[in-house]
């Protein structure tokens, strides 16, 4: 059996890149299925549930406080998720997925890119922040990454998101970072921007 509780929806458009959907704190494997369907109709969707519980709320890694991460746990959980992705690819016969992550899910997606290059074909990071203060030198090969930040986000400081964009660029990703007139929650603009970007992906 695969190591994460998850949902999988097979593709009806086989040429579409599969999406790995990563929910925010307190979410689960059902949360982002509608977002995935809206962003890329017909794409295969792989949606795991985070294995850390914070007062009952599922997450993808432990934190010491809001915005203060247990980095050893980030490393461990990114490894677990990388293992799940490769097992799921074998099980379902799918290509390397592009992650669509929100908040905590965006942060673990960023950690996956930095720690396990090759697992993800790219990423849409919604309200992401720097997951590791001093990541190893990753060797990405131009994987496309879209970071959408909220100008009024009370959880993610603007300079933190900009630092993440710089880190991913430094690691070799092709990064587009946009700041939307939004808070930490998603807005209609996120959907429109992400869908447009996915459609014309570099
Ligand atoms: C995190 O813990 O990853 C960030 O604080 C975002 C969140 O999940 O609230």
PDB file of C-alpha atoms and ligand atoms in Angstrom:
ATOM      1  CA  UNK A   1       0.000   0.000   0.000  1.00  0.00           C
ATOM      2  CA  UNK A   2       1.158   3.549  -0.635  1.00  0.00           C
ATOM      3  CA  UNK A   3       2.478   5.287   2.456  1.00  0.00           C
ATOM      4  CA  UNK A   4       0.204   8.345   2.438  1.00  0.00           C
ATOM      5  CA  UNK A   5      -3.562   8.379   2.666  1.00  0.00           C
ATOM      6  CA  UNK A   6      -4.482  10.012  -0.637  1.00  0.00           C
ATOM      7  CA  UNK A   7      -6.905  10.511  -3.461  1.00  0.00           C
ATOM      8  CA  UNK A   8      -6.038   9.742  -7.057  1.00  0.00           C
ATOM      9  CA  UNK A   9      -8.005  10.760 -10.121  1.00  0.00           C
ATOM     10  CA  UNK A  10      -6.738   9.295 -13.385  1.00  0.00           C
ATOM     11  CA  UNK A  11      -6.275  11.547 -16.376  1.00  0.00           C
ATOM     12  CA  UNK A  12      -8.858  11.937 -19.087  1.00  0.00           C
ATOM     13  CA  UNK A  13      -6.377  14.150 -20.966  1.00  0.00           C
ATOM     14  CA  UNK A  14      -3.322  11.868 -20.926  1.00  0.00           C
ATOM     15  CA  UNK A  15      -0.897  14.496 -22.265  1.00  0.00           C
ATOM     16  CA  UNK A  16      -1.615  16.904 -19.390  1.00  0.00           C
ATOM     17  CA  UNK A  17       1.098  16.962 -16.695  1.00  0.00           C
ATOM     18  CA  UNK A  18      -0.169  15.205 -13.531  1.00  0.00           C
ATOM     19  CA  UNK A  19      -0.768  17.499 -10.560  1.00  0.00           C
ATOM     20  CA  UNK A  20       0.415  16.744  -7.025  1.00  0.00           C
ATOM     21  CA  UNK A  21      -2.033  18.600  -4.785  1.00  0.00           C
ATOM     22  CA  UNK A  22      -0.704  19.645  -1.362  1.00  0.00           C
ATOM     23  CA  UNK A  23      -3.191  21.110   1.099  1.00  0.00           C
ATOM     24  CA  UNK A  24      -2.714  23.758   3.780  1.00  0.00           C
ATOM     25  CA  UNK A  25      -2.756  23.263   7.559  1.00  0.00           C
ATOM     26  CA  UNK A  26      -6.002  21.609   8.648  1.00  0.00           C
ATOM     27  CA  UNK A  27      -6.847  20.444   5.155  1.00  0.00           C
ATOM     28  CA  UNK A  28      -6.962  16.952   3.746  1.00  0.00           C
ATOM     29  CA  UNK A  29      -6.680  14.989   0.527  1.00  0.00           C
ATOM     30  CA  UNK A  30     -10.115  16.134  -0.681  1.00  0.00           C
ATOM     31  CA  UNK A  31      -9.507  19.873  -0.312  1.00  0.00           C
ATOM     32  CA  UNK A  32      -7.659  20.773  -3.466  1.00  0.00           C
ATOM     33  CA  UNK A  33      -9.328  18.352  -5.890  1.00  0.00           C
ATOM     34  CA  UNK A  34     -11.734  21.060  -7.133  1.00  0.00           C
ATOM     35  CA  UNK A  35      -8.794  23.474  -7.563  1.00  0.00           C
ATOM     36  CA  UNK A  36      -6.836  20.838  -9.482  1.00  0.00           C
ATOM     37  CA  UNK A  37      -9.800  20.078 -11.742  1.00  0.00           C
ATOM     38  CA  UNK A  38     -10.295  23.791 -12.411  1.00  0.00           C
ATOM     39  CA  UNK A  39      -6.603  24.471 -13.095  1.00  0.00           C
ATOM     40  CA  UNK A  40      -6.052  21.583 -15.481  1.00  0.00           C
ATOM     41  CA  UNK A  41      -9.230  19.802 -16.582  1.00  0.00           C
ATOM     42  CA  UNK A  42      -8.480  16.192 -17.436  1.00  0.00           C
ATOM     43  CA  UNK A  43      -5.068  16.023 -15.735  1.00  0.00           C
ATOM     44  CA  UNK A  44      -4.284  13.147 -13.366  1.00  0.00           C
ATOM     45  CA  UNK A  45      -4.592  14.354  -9.760  1.00  0.00           C
ATOM     46  CA  UNK A  46      -2.583  12.890  -6.893  1.00  0.00           C
ATOM     47  CA  UNK A  47      -3.552  14.329  -3.528  1.00  0.00           C
ATOM     48  CA  UNK A  48      -1.943  13.052  -0.300  1.00  0.00           C
ATOM     49  CA  UNK A  49      -2.877  13.982   3.268  1.00  0.00           C
ATOM     50  CA  UNK A  50      -0.105  15.462   5.423  1.00  0.00           C
ATOM     51  CA  UNK A  51       1.068  13.018   8.118  1.00  0.00           C
ATOM     52  CA  UNK A  52       1.799  15.482  10.908  1.00  0.00           C
ATOM     53  CA  UNK A  53      -1.036  16.434  13.246  1.00  0.00           C
ATOM     54  CA  UNK A  54      -1.046  19.804  14.981  1.00  0.00           C
ATOM     55  CA  UNK A  55      -3.888  19.736  17.478  1.00  0.00           C
ATOM     56  CA  UNK A  56      -5.737  17.452  15.069  1.00  0.00           C
ATOM     57  CA  UNK A  57      -4.925  19.547  11.985  1.00  0.00           C
ATOM     58  CA  UNK A  58      -3.040  17.647   9.255  1.00  0.00           C
ATOM     59  CA  UNK A  59       0.174  19.259   7.962  1.00  0.00           C
ATOM     60  CA  UNK A  60       3.176  18.161   5.932  1.00  0.00           C
ATOM     61  CA  UNK A  61       5.827  18.956   8.591  1.00  0.00           C
ATOM     62  CA  UNK A  62       6.096  20.153  12.187  1.00  0.00           C
ATOM     63  CA  UNK A  63       6.451  23.767  13.192  1.00  0.00           C
ATOM     64  CA  UNK A  64       7.524  25.275  16.474  1.00  0.00           C
ATOM     65  CA  UNK A  65       5.323  28.338  15.979  1.00  0.00           C
ATOM     66  CA  UNK A  66       3.551  30.015  13.061  1.00  0.00           C
ATOM     67  CA  UNK A  67       6.263  30.603  10.471  1.00  0.00           C
ATOM     68  CA  UNK A  68       8.959  28.886  12.609  1.00  0.00           C
ATOM     69  CA  UNK A  69       9.697  25.446  11.241  1.00  0.00           C
ATOM     70  CA  UNK A  70      11.236  22.285  12.678  1.00  0.00           C
ATOM     71  CA  UNK A  71      13.744  22.010   9.843  1.00  0.00           C
ATOM     72  CA  UNK A  72      14.897  18.489  10.701  1.00  0.00           C
ATOM     73  CA  UNK A  73      11.271  17.439  10.346  1.00  0.00           C
ATOM     74  CA  UNK A  74      10.980  19.348   7.042  1.00  0.00           C
ATOM     75  CA  UNK A  75      13.895  17.277   5.722  1.00  0.00           C
ATOM     76  CA  UNK A  76      12.470  13.995   6.998  1.00  0.00           C
ATOM     77  CA  UNK A  77       8.940  14.634   5.712  1.00  0.00           C
ATOM     78  CA  UNK A  78      10.147  15.868   2.325  1.00  0.00           C
ATOM     79  CA  UNK A  79      11.957  12.526   2.033  1.00  0.00           C
ATOM     80  CA  UNK A  80       8.789  10.628   2.942  1.00  0.00           C
ATOM     81  CA  UNK A  81       6.791  12.601   0.368  1.00  0.00           C
ATOM     82  CA  UNK A  82       9.429  12.045  -2.332  1.00  0.00           C
ATOM     83  CA  UNK A  83       9.161   8.303  -1.637  1.00  0.00           C
ATOM     84  CA  UNK A  84       5.378   8.455  -1.880  1.00  0.00           C
ATOM     85  CA  UNK A  85       5.524  10.302  -5.207  1.00  0.00           C
ATOM     86  CA  UNK A  86       7.822   7.742  -6.784  1.00  0.00           C
ATOM     87  CA  UNK A  87       5.765   4.818  -5.455  1.00  0.00           C
ATOM     88  CA  UNK A  88       2.552   6.468  -6.711  1.00  0.00           C
ATOM     89  CA  UNK A  89       4.116   7.076 -10.126  1.00  0.00           C
ATOM     90  CA  UNK A  90       4.931   3.381 -10.402  1.00  0.00           C
ATOM     91  CA  UNK A  91       1.510   2.321  -9.101  1.00  0.00           C
ATOM     92  CA  UNK A  92      -0.503   4.616 -11.377  1.00  0.00           C
ATOM     93  CA  UNK A  93       1.897   4.837 -14.319  1.00  0.00           C
ATOM     94  CA  UNK A  94       2.173   8.620 -14.371  1.00  0.00           C
ATOM     95  CA  UNK A  95       4.916  11.084 -15.274  1.00  0.00           C
ATOM     96  CA  UNK A  96       6.675  13.337 -12.753  1.00  0.00           C
ATOM     97  CA  UNK A  97       3.965  15.626 -11.372  1.00  0.00           C
ATOM     98  CA  UNK A  98       3.801  19.374 -11.087  1.00  0.00           C
ATOM     99  CA  UNK A  99       2.961  20.340  -7.502  1.00  0.00           C
ATOM    100  CA  UNK A 100       0.130  22.720  -6.665  1.00  0.00           C
ATOM    101  CA  UNK A 101       0.554  23.600  -3.006  1.00  0.00           C
ATOM    102  CA  UNK A 102      -1.225  26.037  -0.713  1.00  0.00           C
ATOM    103  CA  UNK A 103       0.417  27.475   2.399  1.00  0.00           C
ATOM    104  CA  UNK A 104       1.946  24.548   4.335  1.00  0.00           C
ATOM    105  CA  UNK A 105       1.528  22.437   1.182  1.00  0.00           C
ATOM    106  CA  UNK A 106       3.386  25.060  -0.868  1.00  0.00           C
ATOM    107  CA  UNK A 107       6.175  25.049   1.709  1.00  0.00           C
ATOM    108  CA  UNK A 108       6.683  21.280   1.531  1.00  0.00           C
ATOM    109  CA  UNK A 109       6.586  21.517  -2.290  1.00  0.00           C
ATOM    110  CA  UNK A 110       9.396  24.107  -2.145  1.00  0.00           C
ATOM    111  CA  UNK A 111      11.356  21.798   0.185  1.00  0.00           C
ATOM    112  CA  UNK A 112      10.833  18.899  -2.248  1.00  0.00           C
ATOM    113  CA  UNK A 113      12.265  20.961  -5.095  1.00  0.00           C
ATOM    114  CA  UNK A 114      15.279  22.041  -3.060  1.00  0.00           C
ATOM    115  CA  UNK A 115      16.015  18.648  -1.471  1.00  0.00           C
ATOM    116  CA  UNK A 116      14.893  16.179  -4.142  1.00  0.00           C
ATOM    117  CA  UNK A 117      15.401  17.655  -7.609  1.00  0.00           C
ATOM    118  CA  UNK A 118      13.776  15.465 -10.247  1.00  0.00           C
ATOM    119  CA  UNK A 119      10.740  14.484  -8.165  1.00  0.00           C
ATOM    120  CA  UNK A 120       8.625  17.417  -9.353  1.00  0.00           C
ATOM    121  CA  UNK A 121       8.257  18.646 -12.930  1.00  0.00           C
ATOM    122  CA  UNK A 122       7.537  22.119 -11.547  1.00  0.00           C
ATOM    123  CA  UNK A 123       5.321  23.822  -9.008  1.00  0.00           C
ATOM    124  CA  UNK A 124       2.615  26.369  -8.369  1.00  0.00           C
ATOM    125  CA  UNK A 125       3.334  27.710  -4.887  1.00  0.00           C
ATOM    126  CA  UNK A 126       0.406  29.586  -3.363  1.00  0.00           C
ATOM    127  CA  UNK A 127       1.383  31.706  -0.302  1.00  0.00           C
ATOM    128  CA  UNK A 128       4.709  29.911   0.108  1.00  0.00           C
ATOM    129  CA  UNK A 129       7.592  30.814   2.370  1.00  0.00           C
ATOM    130  CA  UNK A 130      11.211  29.686   2.813  1.00  0.00           C
ATOM    131  CA  UNK A 131      11.037  26.117   4.203  1.00  0.00           C
ATOM    132  CA  UNK A 132      14.744  25.684   5.034  1.00  0.00           C
ATOM    133  CA  UNK A 133      17.132  28.424   6.106  1.00  0.00           C
ATOM    134  CA  UNK A 134      20.174  26.832   4.503  1.00  0.00           C
ATOM    135  CA  UNK A 135      19.189  24.317   1.816  1.00  0.00           C
ATOM    136  CA  UNK A 136      21.814  22.139   0.132  1.00  0.00           C
ATOM    137  CA  UNK A 137      22.912  23.163  -3.347  1.00  0.00           C
ATOM    138  CA  UNK A 138      20.167  21.700  -5.487  1.00  0.00           C
ATOM    139  CA  UNK A 139      20.607  21.046  -9.170  1.00  0.00           C
ATOM    140  CA  UNK A 140      17.327  21.815 -10.818  1.00  0.00           C
ATOM    141  CA  UNK A 141      17.200  21.965 -14.596  1.00  0.00           C
ATOM    142  CA  UNK A 142      14.905  24.869 -15.414  1.00  0.00           C
ATOM    143  CA  UNK A 143      11.740  23.406 -13.858  1.00  0.00           C
ATOM    144  CA  UNK A 144       9.003  26.058 -14.039  1.00  0.00           C
ATOM    145  CA  UNK A 145       7.799  27.495 -10.722  1.00  0.00           C
ATOM    146  CA  UNK A 146       5.033  30.047 -10.199  1.00  0.00           C
ATOM    147  CA  UNK A 147       4.944  31.710  -6.780  1.00  0.00           C
ATOM    148  CA  UNK A 148       1.795  33.698  -6.007  1.00  0.00           C
ATOM    149  CA  UNK A 149       2.027  35.817  -2.851  1.00  0.00           C
ATOM    150  CA  UNK A 150      -0.566  38.018  -1.165  1.00  0.00           C
ATOM    151  CA  UNK A 151       0.386  41.651  -0.566  1.00  0.00           C
ATOM    152  CA  UNK A 152      -1.701  41.706   2.650  1.00  0.00           C
ATOM    153  CA  UNK A 153      -0.669  38.217   3.814  1.00  0.00           C
ATOM    154  CA  UNK A 154      -0.267  38.401   7.630  1.00  0.00           C
ATOM    155  CA  UNK A 155       1.594  35.047   7.727  1.00  0.00           C
ATOM    156  CA  UNK A 156       4.127  35.381   4.904  1.00  0.00           C
ATOM    157  CA  UNK A 157       6.246  38.569   4.938  1.00  0.00           C
ATOM    158  CA  UNK A 158       6.898  39.886   1.409  1.00  0.00           C
ATOM    159  CA  UNK A 159      10.670  39.671   1.732  1.00  0.00           C
ATOM    160  CA  UNK A 160      10.389  36.018   2.790  1.00  0.00           C
ATOM    161  CA  UNK A 161       8.524  35.059  -0.401  1.00  0.00           C
ATOM    162  CA  UNK A 162      11.063  37.032  -2.433  1.00  0.00           C
ATOM    163  CA  UNK A 163      13.864  35.123  -0.700  1.00  0.00           C
ATOM    164  CA  UNK A 164      12.213  31.820  -1.626  1.00  0.00           C
ATOM    165  CA  UNK A 165      11.992  32.956  -5.261  1.00  0.00           C
ATOM    166  CA  UNK A 166      15.724  33.772  -5.181  1.00  0.00           C
ATOM    167  CA  UNK A 167      16.599  30.417  -3.597  1.00  0.00           C
ATOM    168  CA  UNK A 168      14.699  28.448  -6.223  1.00  0.00           C
ATOM    169  CA  UNK A 169      16.266  30.498  -9.027  1.00  0.00           C
ATOM    170  CA  UNK A 170      19.683  29.940  -7.528  1.00  0.00           C
ATOM    171  CA  UNK A 171      18.930  26.208  -7.466  1.00  0.00           C
ATOM    172  CA  UNK A 172      18.187  26.277 -11.213  1.00  0.00           C
ATOM    173  CA  UNK A 173      14.397  26.601 -11.425  1.00  0.00           C
ATOM    174  CA  UNK A 174      12.682  28.999 -13.844  1.00  0.00           C
ATOM    175  CA  UNK A 175      10.772  31.170 -11.392  1.00  0.00           C
ATOM    176  CA  UNK A 176       7.898  33.588 -11.884  1.00  0.00           C
ATOM    177  CA  UNK A 177       6.958  35.446  -8.695  1.00  0.00           C
ATOM    178  CA  UNK A 178       3.860  37.616  -8.571  1.00  0.00           C
ATOM    179  CA  UNK A 179       2.335  39.537  -5.686  1.00  0.00           C
ATOM    180  CA  UNK A 180      -1.461  39.739  -5.780  1.00  0.00           C
ATOM    181  CA  UNK A 181      -3.766  42.153  -3.948  1.00  0.00           C
ATOM    182  CA  UNK A 182      -4.819  39.400  -1.506  1.00  0.00           C
ATOM    183  CA  UNK A 183      -4.266  38.067   1.995  1.00  0.00           C
ATOM    184  CA  UNK A 184      -3.225  34.542   2.986  1.00  0.00           C
ATOM    185  CA  UNK A 185      -6.396  33.079   1.519  1.00  0.00           C
ATOM    186  CA  UNK A 186      -6.732  32.357  -2.166  1.00  0.00           C
ATOM    187  CA  UNK A 187      -8.513  34.804  -4.433  1.00  0.00           C
ATOM    188  CA  UNK A 188     -10.082  34.482  -7.866  1.00  0.00           C
ATOM    189  CA  UNK A 189      -6.923  36.135  -9.220  1.00  0.00           C
ATOM    190  CA  UNK A 190      -4.869  33.148  -8.006  1.00  0.00           C
ATOM    191  CA  UNK A 191      -7.001  30.768 -10.030  1.00  0.00           C
ATOM    192  CA  UNK A 192      -6.876  32.927 -13.146  1.00  0.00           C
ATOM    193  CA  UNK A 193      -3.111  33.526 -12.920  1.00  0.00           C
ATOM    194  CA  UNK A 194      -2.246  29.918 -12.132  1.00  0.00           C
ATOM    195  CA  UNK A 195      -4.431  28.602 -14.923  1.00  0.00           C
ATOM    196  CA  UNK A 196      -2.992  31.018 -17.481  1.00  0.00           C
ATOM    197  CA  UNK A 197       0.547  30.139 -16.394  1.00  0.00           C
ATOM    198  CA  UNK A 198      -0.116  26.399 -16.527  1.00  0.00           C
ATOM    199  CA  UNK A 199      -1.602  26.705 -19.993  1.00  0.00           C
ATOM    200  CA  UNK A 200       1.384  28.573 -21.413  1.00  0.00           C
ATOM    201  CA  UNK A 201       4.009  26.904 -19.205  1.00  0.00           C
ATOM    202  CA  UNK A 202       7.585  27.759 -20.208  1.00  0.00           C
TER     203      UNK A 202
HETATM  204  C1  LIG B   1       3.470  26.674   7.651  1.00  0.00           C
HETATM  205  O1  LIG B   1       3.369  26.304   8.803  1.00  0.00           O
HETATM  206  O2  LIG B   1       3.844  25.958   6.719  1.00  0.00           O
HETATM  207  C2  LIG B   1       3.103  28.100   7.412  1.00  0.00           C
HETATM  208  O3  LIG B   1       3.032  28.775   8.615  1.00  0.00           O
HETATM  209  C3  LIG B   1       1.833  28.198   6.661  1.00  0.00           C
HETATM  210  C4  LIG B   1       0.714  27.505   7.369  1.00  0.00           C
HETATM  211  O4  LIG B   1       0.560  26.318   7.212  1.00  0.00           O
HETATM  212  O5  LIG B   1      -0.060  28.158   8.082  1.00  0.00           O
END
